[in-house]
Amino acid sequence: MTAAPLLQTDLPGKVHEGKVRELYDLPDDRLLMVATDRISAYDVVMPNGVPHKGEVLTRLSAHWFNRTASVVPNHMVAVLEDGGAAAYGAPDDPSLVGRSMVVRKAEPILVECVVRGYLVGSGWAEYQRSGSVCGIELPEGLQEAQQLTDPLFTPTTKADEGHDMPMTYEEVEEFVGPDTANVLKLRSLALYGYAAGVARERGVIIADTKFEFGLLDGEITLIDEALTPDSSRFWPADQYQSGRDQPSFDKQYVRDWLTGAGWNREPPAPELPPEVVAASSERYTEAYRLLTGEPLPGAS
């Protein structure tokens, strides 16, 4: 029987609560990053969660952190497993196993580093209006979901509340300085290029994704999550066809249901029906299986 989704944690030392993750102080200048099963859409958290979602986010991030650490440094120390909490001064709570990551503290760089390999979502909407994305002019006549000749670095602001806003590369340079902007761009494109190639071999298209970086020991370091169904669009490669909406292994399914239900994207959000919750959970766990080659531990 599938366990009920975990929507909230209440442990000592909480320092931050986001839409999905909750952060707790640990000894040795570390944090415990707990991914709940909450799901958000259009910057609003849904009233009910998706079973296994938090574990998919944590374990899939760890998978990519491990695979890319030699190229781009990241903040991961370890995923919290059974019997491992005491070694890090973390609470010994079974509900945290698999969904929690011990990380090193970093100073966040407040830019969302979005990379687009395909013209979809807000990028497609902007292209239809202006023929460009984040100030980058694109050829005429492109179709929805068309693969771009080269992946684009299309950063946005990182807002604690409300919507992130697109930034031109020049605006990023003004905000963080030319050297930092260049590193953010190069590391984002390198991570996307590597992951997109690996995923394609496994039958998955990574249409776009976003990364977050922070300063750790003076180094620009990958933080938060990496290449998960929350931060990326994952499409089955064998069903891809440009010029239309794509089936996906991410939360686009929830967005589409909300749009069809007539929700105006203002809180409160409607409760997701059981069949939407179940289908979403299946998509998240299938993304994990396809990208790692292994079933999600504990998922039925």
mmCIF file of C-alpha atoms in Angstrom:
data_model
loop_
_atom_site.group_PDB
_atom_site.id
_atom_site.type_symbol
_atom_site.label_atom_id
_atom_site.label_comp_id
_atom_site.label_asym_id
_atom_site.label_seq_id
_atom_site.Cartn_x
_atom_site.Cartn_y
_atom_site.Cartn_z
ATOM 1 C CA MET A 1 0.000 0.000 0.000
ATOM 2 C CA THR A 2 1.356 3.405 -0.958
ATOM 3 C CA ALA A 3 2.190 5.613 2.022
ATOM 4 C CA ALA A 4 0.308 8.869 2.440
ATOM 5 C CA PRO A 5 2.185 11.864 1.031
ATOM 6 C CA LEU A 6 4.293 13.862 3.471
ATOM 7 C CA LEU A 7 3.126 17.473 3.366
ATOM 8 C CA GLN A 8 4.909 18.983 6.366
ATOM 9 C CA THR A 9 7.780 18.358 8.741
ATOM 10 C CA ASP A 10 8.123 19.875 12.182
ATOM 11 C CA LEU A 11 11.638 19.344 13.470
ATOM 12 C CA PRO A 12 13.886 21.522 15.625
ATOM 13 C CA GLY A 13 16.075 24.060 13.854
ATOM 14 C CA LYS A 14 13.999 24.912 10.807
ATOM 15 C CA VAL A 15 15.588 27.825 8.945
ATOM 16 C CA HIS A 16 13.519 27.981 5.754
ATOM 17 C CA GLU A 17 10.384 26.574 4.170
ATOM 18 C CA GLY A 18 9.846 26.777 0.416
ATOM 19 C CA LYS A 19 7.070 25.512 -1.817
ATOM 20 C CA VAL A 20 8.416 21.962 -1.604
ATOM 21 C CA ARG A 21 11.593 21.867 0.514
ATOM 22 C CA GLU A 22 12.200 22.558 4.188
ATOM 23 C CA LEU A 23 15.681 23.337 5.526
ATOM 24 C CA TYR A 24 17.042 22.534 8.973
ATOM 25 C CA ASP A 25 20.319 23.533 10.627
ATOM 26 C CA LEU A 26 22.842 20.757 11.258
ATOM 27 C CA PRO A 27 26.264 20.781 12.943
ATOM 28 C CA ASP A 28 29.462 21.451 10.976
ATOM 29 C CA ASP A 29 27.969 24.234 8.837
ATOM 30 C CA ARG A 30 25.563 21.884 7.118
ATOM 31 C CA LEU A 31 21.851 21.793 6.379
ATOM 32 C CA LEU A 32 19.249 19.038 6.172
ATOM 33 C CA MET A 33 17.221 19.618 3.001
ATOM 34 C CA VAL A 34 13.891 17.756 3.202
ATOM 35 C CA ALA A 35 11.834 17.363 0.019
ATOM 36 C CA THR A 36 8.187 16.989 0.964
ATOM 37 C CA ASP A 37 5.518 15.547 -1.330
ATOM 38 C CA ARG A 38 3.954 18.959 -1.857
ATOM 39 C CA ILE A 39 3.420 19.983 -5.460
ATOM 40 C CA SER A 40 3.084 23.519 -6.765
ATOM 41 C CA ALA A 41 1.880 24.922 -10.060
ATOM 42 C CA TYR A 42 1.946 28.525 -11.215
ATOM 43 C CA ASP A 43 3.669 29.409 -7.916
ATOM 44 C CA VAL A 44 0.784 28.070 -5.804
ATOM 45 C CA VAL A 45 1.053 24.961 -3.601
ATOM 46 C CA MET A 46 -1.711 22.419 -4.115
ATOM 47 C CA PRO A 47 -3.702 21.348 -1.022
ATOM 48 C CA ASN A 48 -2.819 17.666 -1.463
ATOM 49 C CA GLY A 49 0.486 16.044 -2.328
ATOM 50 C CA VAL A 50 1.903 13.343 -4.600
ATOM 51 C CA PRO A 51 3.211 10.112 -3.012
ATOM 52 C CA HIS A 52 6.941 9.399 -3.593
ATOM 53 C CA LYS A 53 7.536 12.828 -5.120
ATOM 54 C CA GLY A 54 9.952 14.020 -2.433
ATOM 55 C CA GLU A 55 12.039 10.871 -2.674
ATOM 56 C CA VAL A 56 12.208 11.178 -6.471
ATOM 57 C CA LEU A 57 13.436 14.773 -6.177
ATOM 58 C CA THR A 58 16.128 13.912 -3.629
ATOM 59 C CA ARG A 59 17.378 10.638 -5.100
ATOM 60 C CA LEU A 60 17.350 11.904 -8.695
ATOM 61 C CA SER A 61 19.222 15.061 -7.684
ATOM 62 C CA ALA A 62 21.776 12.872 -5.913
ATOM 63 C CA HIS A 63 22.123 10.764 -9.055
ATOM 64 C CA TRP A 64 23.008 13.836 -11.135
ATOM 65 C CA PHE A 65 25.154 15.414 -8.418
ATOM 66 C CA ASN A 66 27.251 12.252 -8.316
ATOM 67 C CA ARG A 67 27.563 12.021 -12.098
ATOM 68 C CA THR A 68 28.577 15.663 -12.626
ATOM 69 C CA ALA A 69 30.672 16.402 -9.515
ATOM 70 C CA SER A 70 33.972 16.110 -11.351
ATOM 71 C CA VAL A 71 32.888 18.840 -13.788
ATOM 72 C CA VAL A 72 30.748 21.194 -11.673
ATOM 73 C CA PRO A 73 31.043 21.138 -7.860
ATOM 74 C CA ASN A 74 27.849 20.747 -5.827
ATOM 75 C CA HIS A 75 26.805 21.049 -2.196
ATOM 76 C CA MET A 76 25.697 17.450 -1.545
ATOM 77 C CA VAL A 77 27.178 15.518 1.371
ATOM 78 C CA ALA A 78 24.834 12.501 1.478
ATOM 79 C CA VAL A 79 21.257 11.292 1.121
ATOM 80 C CA LEU A 80 19.810 10.373 4.494
ATOM 81 C CA GLU A 81 19.326 6.594 4.629
ATOM 82 C CA ASP A 82 18.185 4.161 7.340
ATOM 83 C CA GLY A 83 20.470 4.373 10.350
ATOM 84 C CA GLY A 84 22.505 7.238 8.915
ATOM 85 C CA ALA A 85 21.012 10.224 10.721
ATOM 86 C CA ALA A 86 23.270 10.182 13.791
ATOM 87 C CA ALA A 87 26.448 10.586 11.734
ATOM 88 C CA TYR A 88 25.260 14.039 10.642
ATOM 89 C CA GLY A 89 23.446 15.146 13.794
ATOM 90 C CA ALA A 90 20.111 14.780 12.005
ATOM 91 C CA PRO A 91 16.834 13.544 13.565
ATOM 92 C CA ASP A 92 16.339 9.774 13.475
ATOM 93 C CA ASP A 93 12.926 9.907 11.798
ATOM 94 C CA PRO A 94 11.890 7.179 9.320
ATOM 95 C CA SER A 95 9.791 9.671 7.334
ATOM 96 C CA LEU A 96 12.977 11.534 6.364
ATOM 97 C CA VAL A 97 14.757 8.545 4.815
ATOM 98 C CA GLY A 98 15.347 8.858 1.072
ATOM 99 C CA ARG A 99 13.720 12.264 0.780
ATOM 100 C CA SER A 100 16.347 14.206 2.763
ATOM 101 C CA MET A 101 19.802 15.340 1.750
ATOM 102 C CA VAL A 102 22.622 16.607 3.959
ATOM 103 C CA VAL A 103 24.251 19.550 2.173
ATOM 104 C CA ARG A 104 26.944 22.119 2.843
ATOM 105 C CA LYS A 105 25.754 25.665 3.432
ATOM 106 C CA ALA A 106 26.291 28.042 0.532
ATOM 107 C CA GLU A 107 25.460 31.673 -0.144
ATOM 108 C CA PRO A 108 22.775 31.563 -2.877
ATOM 109 C CA ILE A 109 23.276 33.518 -6.101
ATOM 110 C CA LEU A 110 19.834 34.954 -6.787
ATOM 111 C CA VAL A 111 19.542 34.016 -10.455
ATOM 112 C CA GLU A 112 17.516 31.089 -11.815
ATOM 113 C CA CYS A 113 19.742 29.573 -14.502
ATOM 114 C CA VAL A 114 17.316 28.245 -17.106
ATOM 115 C CA VAL A 115 18.559 26.310 -20.142
ATOM 116 C CA ARG A 116 16.225 25.600 -23.057
ATOM 117 C CA GLY A 117 16.914 22.942 -25.655
ATOM 118 C CA TYR A 118 13.408 23.127 -27.095
ATOM 119 C CA LEU A 119 10.978 25.999 -27.659
ATOM 120 C CA VAL A 120 8.211 25.363 -25.155
ATOM 121 C CA GLY A 121 6.375 26.876 -22.189
ATOM 122 C CA SER A 122 7.061 30.523 -21.418
ATOM 123 C CA GLY A 123 9.825 30.528 -24.040
ATOM 124 C CA TRP A 124 7.345 29.564 -26.749
ATOM 125 C CA ALA A 125 4.889 32.199 -25.506
ATOM 126 C CA GLU A 126 7.571 34.897 -25.609
ATOM 127 C CA TYR A 127 8.727 33.817 -29.059
ATOM 128 C CA GLN A 128 5.170 34.120 -30.383
ATOM 129 C CA ARG A 129 4.964 37.677 -29.046
ATOM 130 C CA SER A 130 8.389 38.988 -29.957
ATOM 131 C CA GLY A 131 10.365 36.481 -32.006
ATOM 132 C CA SER A 132 12.913 36.271 -29.202
ATOM 133 C CA VAL A 133 13.516 34.638 -25.799
ATOM 134 C CA CYS A 134 15.192 36.649 -23.031
ATOM 135 C CA GLY A 135 16.483 39.123 -25.613
ATOM 136 C CA ILE A 136 17.884 36.383 -27.888
ATOM 137 C CA GLU A 137 16.521 36.758 -31.430
ATOM 138 C CA LEU A 138 15.412 33.474 -33.009
ATOM 139 C CA PRO A 139 14.661 32.559 -36.634
ATOM 140 C CA GLU A 140 11.144 33.055 -37.968
ATOM 141 C CA GLY A 141 8.780 30.140 -38.440
ATOM 142 C CA LEU A 142 9.769 27.958 -35.487
ATOM 143 C CA GLN A 143 7.152 25.565 -34.132
ATOM 144 C CA GLU A 144 6.045 24.838 -30.602
ATOM 145 C CA ALA A 145 8.334 22.239 -28.969
ATOM 146 C CA GLN A 146 10.855 22.492 -31.825
ATOM 147 C CA GLN A 147 14.430 21.629 -30.950
ATOM 148 C CA LEU A 148 16.684 24.665 -30.997
ATOM 149 C CA THR A 149 19.904 24.644 -33.018
ATOM 150 C CA ASP A 150 21.852 25.318 -29.810
ATOM 151 C CA PRO A 151 20.563 25.291 -26.230
ATOM 152 C CA LEU A 152 19.805 28.767 -24.884
ATOM 153 C CA PHE A 153 20.773 30.213 -21.500
ATOM 154 C CA THR A 154 17.631 32.141 -20.539
ATOM 155 C CA PRO A 155 17.955 33.213 -16.888
ATOM 156 C CA THR A 156 15.257 34.652 -14.661
ATOM 157 C CA THR A 157 15.095 36.448 -11.356
ATOM 158 C CA LYS A 158 14.704 34.274 -8.259
ATOM 159 C CA ALA A 159 11.728 35.540 -6.278
ATOM 160 C CA ASP A 160 10.793 34.337 -2.774
ATOM 161 C CA GLU A 161 7.169 35.109 -3.632
ATOM 162 C CA GLY A 162 5.357 35.608 -6.926
ATOM 163 C CA HIS A 163 6.691 34.927 -10.391
ATOM 164 C CA ASP A 164 10.312 34.830 -11.539
ATOM 165 C CA MET A 165 10.891 37.373 -14.305
ATOM 166 C CA PRO A 166 13.026 36.855 -17.434
ATOM 167 C CA MET A 167 16.461 38.479 -17.504
ATOM 168 C CA THR A 168 18.707 39.231 -20.444
ATOM 169 C CA TYR A 169 22.294 38.081 -20.168
ATOM 170 C CA GLU A 170 23.331 41.729 -19.910
ATOM 171 C CA GLU A 171 21.030 42.152 -16.917
ATOM 172 C CA VAL A 172 22.651 39.131 -15.258
ATOM 173 C CA GLU A 173 26.070 40.703 -15.842
ATOM 174 C CA GLU A 174 24.896 43.922 -14.195
ATOM 175 C CA PHE A 175 23.384 41.997 -11.273
ATOM 176 C CA VAL A 176 26.217 39.598 -10.399
ATOM 177 C CA GLY A 177 29.158 40.899 -12.446
ATOM 178 C CA PRO A 178 30.549 39.708 -15.807
ATOM 179 C CA ASP A 179 32.808 36.980 -14.408
ATOM 180 C CA THR A 180 30.100 35.353 -12.292
ATOM 181 C CA ALA A 181 27.570 35.659 -15.119
ATOM 182 C CA ASN A 182 29.951 33.879 -17.483
ATOM 183 C CA VAL A 183 30.527 31.012 -15.049
ATOM 184 C CA LEU A 184 26.772 30.633 -14.453
ATOM 185 C CA LYS A 185 26.140 30.459 -18.184
ATOM 186 C CA LEU A 186 28.963 28.065 -19.022
ATOM 187 C CA ARG A 187 28.247 25.699 -16.128
ATOM 188 C CA SER A 188 24.511 25.675 -16.835
ATOM 189 C CA LEU A 189 25.020 24.887 -20.513
ATOM 190 C CA ALA A 190 27.625 22.216 -19.703
ATOM 191 C CA LEU A 191 25.340 20.496 -17.196
ATOM 192 C CA TYR A 192 22.389 20.565 -19.576
ATOM 193 C CA GLY A 193 24.431 19.326 -22.516
ATOM 194 C CA TYR A 194 25.812 16.386 -20.572
ATOM 195 C CA ALA A 195 22.483 15.412 -18.970
ATOM 196 C CA ALA A 196 20.516 15.792 -22.208
ATOM 197 C CA GLY A 197 22.895 13.383 -23.936
ATOM 198 C CA VAL A 198 22.662 10.804 -21.146
ATOM 199 C CA ALA A 199 18.876 11.097 -20.972
ATOM 200 C CA ARG A 200 18.447 10.747 -24.732
ATOM 201 C CA GLU A 201 20.306 7.431 -24.587
ATOM 202 C CA ARG A 202 17.695 6.338 -22.040
ATOM 203 C CA GLY A 203 14.753 7.435 -24.187
ATOM 204 C CA VAL A 204 14.071 10.746 -22.464
ATOM 205 C CA ILE A 205 14.264 14.261 -23.917
ATOM 206 C CA ILE A 206 15.165 16.993 -21.436
ATOM 207 C CA ALA A 207 13.363 19.885 -23.092
ATOM 208 C CA ASP A 208 14.502 22.481 -20.588
ATOM 209 C CA THR A 209 15.697 22.724 -17.019
ATOM 210 C CA LYS A 210 16.808 25.194 -14.389
ATOM 211 C CA PHE A 211 19.757 25.244 -12.022
ATOM 212 C CA GLU A 212 20.602 27.201 -8.903
ATOM 213 C CA PHE A 213 24.105 28.092 -7.795
ATOM 214 C CA GLY A 214 25.701 29.456 -4.659
ATOM 215 C CA LEU A 215 29.107 30.473 -3.355
ATOM 216 C CA LEU A 216 30.821 27.805 -1.264
ATOM 217 C CA ASP A 217 34.436 28.339 -0.236
ATOM 218 C CA GLY A 218 34.658 30.995 -2.928
ATOM 219 C CA GLU A 219 33.574 28.561 -5.670
ATOM 220 C CA ILE A 220 30.396 28.879 -7.762
ATOM 221 C CA THR A 221 28.675 25.641 -6.760
ATOM 222 C CA LEU A 222 25.523 23.811 -7.901
ATOM 223 C CA ILE A 223 22.921 23.790 -5.107
ATOM 224 C CA ASP A 224 19.279 22.906 -4.374
ATOM 225 C CA GLU A 225 18.173 20.246 -6.883
ATOM 226 C CA ALA A 226 19.305 19.090 -10.307
ATOM 227 C CA LEU A 227 17.449 17.726 -13.321
ATOM 228 C CA THR A 228 14.294 16.550 -11.564
ATOM 229 C CA PRO A 229 10.669 16.482 -12.782
ATOM 230 C CA ASP A 230 10.085 19.668 -10.768
ATOM 231 C CA SER A 231 12.927 21.631 -12.362
ATOM 232 C CA SER A 232 12.802 20.138 -15.868
ATOM 233 C CA ARG A 233 10.538 19.054 -18.697
ATOM 234 C CA PHE A 234 11.041 15.353 -19.466
ATOM 235 C CA TRP A 235 9.484 13.962 -22.662
ATOM 236 C CA PRO A 236 9.410 10.373 -23.971
ATOM 237 C CA ALA A 237 11.699 10.489 -27.013
ATOM 238 C CA ASP A 238 9.745 7.862 -28.950
ATOM 239 C CA GLN A 239 6.610 10.053 -28.862
ATOM 240 C CA TYR A 240 8.244 13.389 -29.679
ATOM 241 C CA GLN A 241 6.769 15.439 -32.503
ATOM 242 C CA SER A 242 7.252 19.192 -32.857
ATOM 243 C CA GLY A 243 4.292 21.497 -33.384
ATOM 244 C CA ARG A 244 2.149 20.140 -30.540
ATOM 245 C CA ASP A 245 1.989 19.505 -26.805
ATOM 246 C CA GLN A 246 4.174 16.618 -25.646
ATOM 247 C CA PRO A 247 3.422 13.782 -23.225
ATOM 248 C CA SER A 248 5.688 14.203 -20.229
ATOM 249 C CA PHE A 249 7.175 12.723 -17.062
ATOM 250 C CA ASP A 250 6.908 15.908 -15.002
ATOM 251 C CA LYS A 251 4.381 18.206 -13.385
ATOM 252 C CA GLN A 252 3.097 19.519 -16.716
ATOM 253 C CA TYR A 253 0.357 16.896 -16.330
ATOM 254 C CA VAL A 254 -0.855 18.712 -13.201
ATOM 255 C CA ARG A 255 -0.639 22.111 -14.934
ATOM 256 C CA ASP A 256 -2.718 20.766 -17.828
ATOM 257 C CA TRP A 257 -5.359 19.363 -15.481
ATOM 258 C CA LEU A 258 -5.584 22.677 -13.624
ATOM 259 C CA THR A 259 -6.001 24.575 -16.880
ATOM 260 C CA GLY A 260 -8.711 22.183 -18.043
ATOM 261 C CA ALA A 261 -10.473 22.547 -14.687
ATOM 262 C CA GLY A 262 -10.716 26.311 -15.260
ATOM 263 C CA TRP A 263 -8.563 27.365 -12.305
ATOM 264 C CA ASN A 264 -7.583 31.046 -12.527
ATOM 265 C CA ARG A 265 -4.067 30.432 -11.094
ATOM 266 C CA GLU A 266 -4.869 32.390 -7.938
ATOM 267 C CA PRO A 267 -4.898 30.820 -4.451
ATOM 268 C CA PRO A 268 -6.493 28.794 -3.118
ATOM 269 C CA ALA A 269 -5.763 26.001 -5.584
ATOM 270 C CA PRO A 270 -8.315 23.220 -6.077
ATOM 271 C CA GLU A 271 -7.707 19.790 -4.603
ATOM 272 C CA LEU A 272 -6.266 17.353 -7.117
ATOM 273 C CA PRO A 273 -8.523 14.333 -7.802
ATOM 274 C CA PRO A 274 -7.187 10.903 -6.755
ATOM 275 C CA GLU A 275 -6.641 9.829 -10.371
ATOM 276 C CA VAL A 276 -4.544 12.940 -11.076
ATOM 277 C CA VAL A 277 -2.475 12.327 -7.933
ATOM 278 C CA ALA A 278 -1.918 8.671 -8.899
ATOM 279 C CA ALA A 279 -0.980 9.519 -12.492
ATOM 280 C CA SER A 280 1.414 12.217 -11.302
ATOM 281 C CA SER A 281 3.115 9.823 -8.891
ATOM 282 C CA GLU A 282 3.512 7.296 -11.704
ATOM 283 C CA ARG A 283 5.111 9.925 -13.932
ATOM 284 C CA TYR A 284 7.618 10.962 -11.256
ATOM 285 C CA THR A 285 8.650 7.404 -10.424
ATOM 286 C CA GLU A 286 8.865 6.470 -14.113
ATOM 287 C CA ALA A 287 11.149 9.457 -14.747
ATOM 288 C CA TYR A 288 13.408 8.186 -11.981
ATOM 289 C CA ARG A 289 13.426 4.642 -13.371
ATOM 290 C CA LEU A 290 14.187 5.720 -16.920
ATOM 291 C CA LEU A 291 16.930 8.183 -16.024
ATOM 292 C CA THR A 292 18.725 6.052 -13.418
ATOM 293 C CA GLY A 293 17.998 2.595 -14.780
ATOM 294 C CA GLU A 294 16.722 1.516 -11.353
ATOM 295 C CA PRO A 295 13.250 1.500 -9.722
ATOM 296 C CA LEU A 296 12.691 4.001 -6.948
ATOM 297 C CA PRO A 297 13.432 2.272 -3.607
ATOM 298 C CA GLY A 298 10.211 1.521 -1.760
ATOM 299 C CA ALA A 299 7.862 2.488 -4.594
ATOM 300 C CA SER A 300 5.281 -0.099 -5.511
#
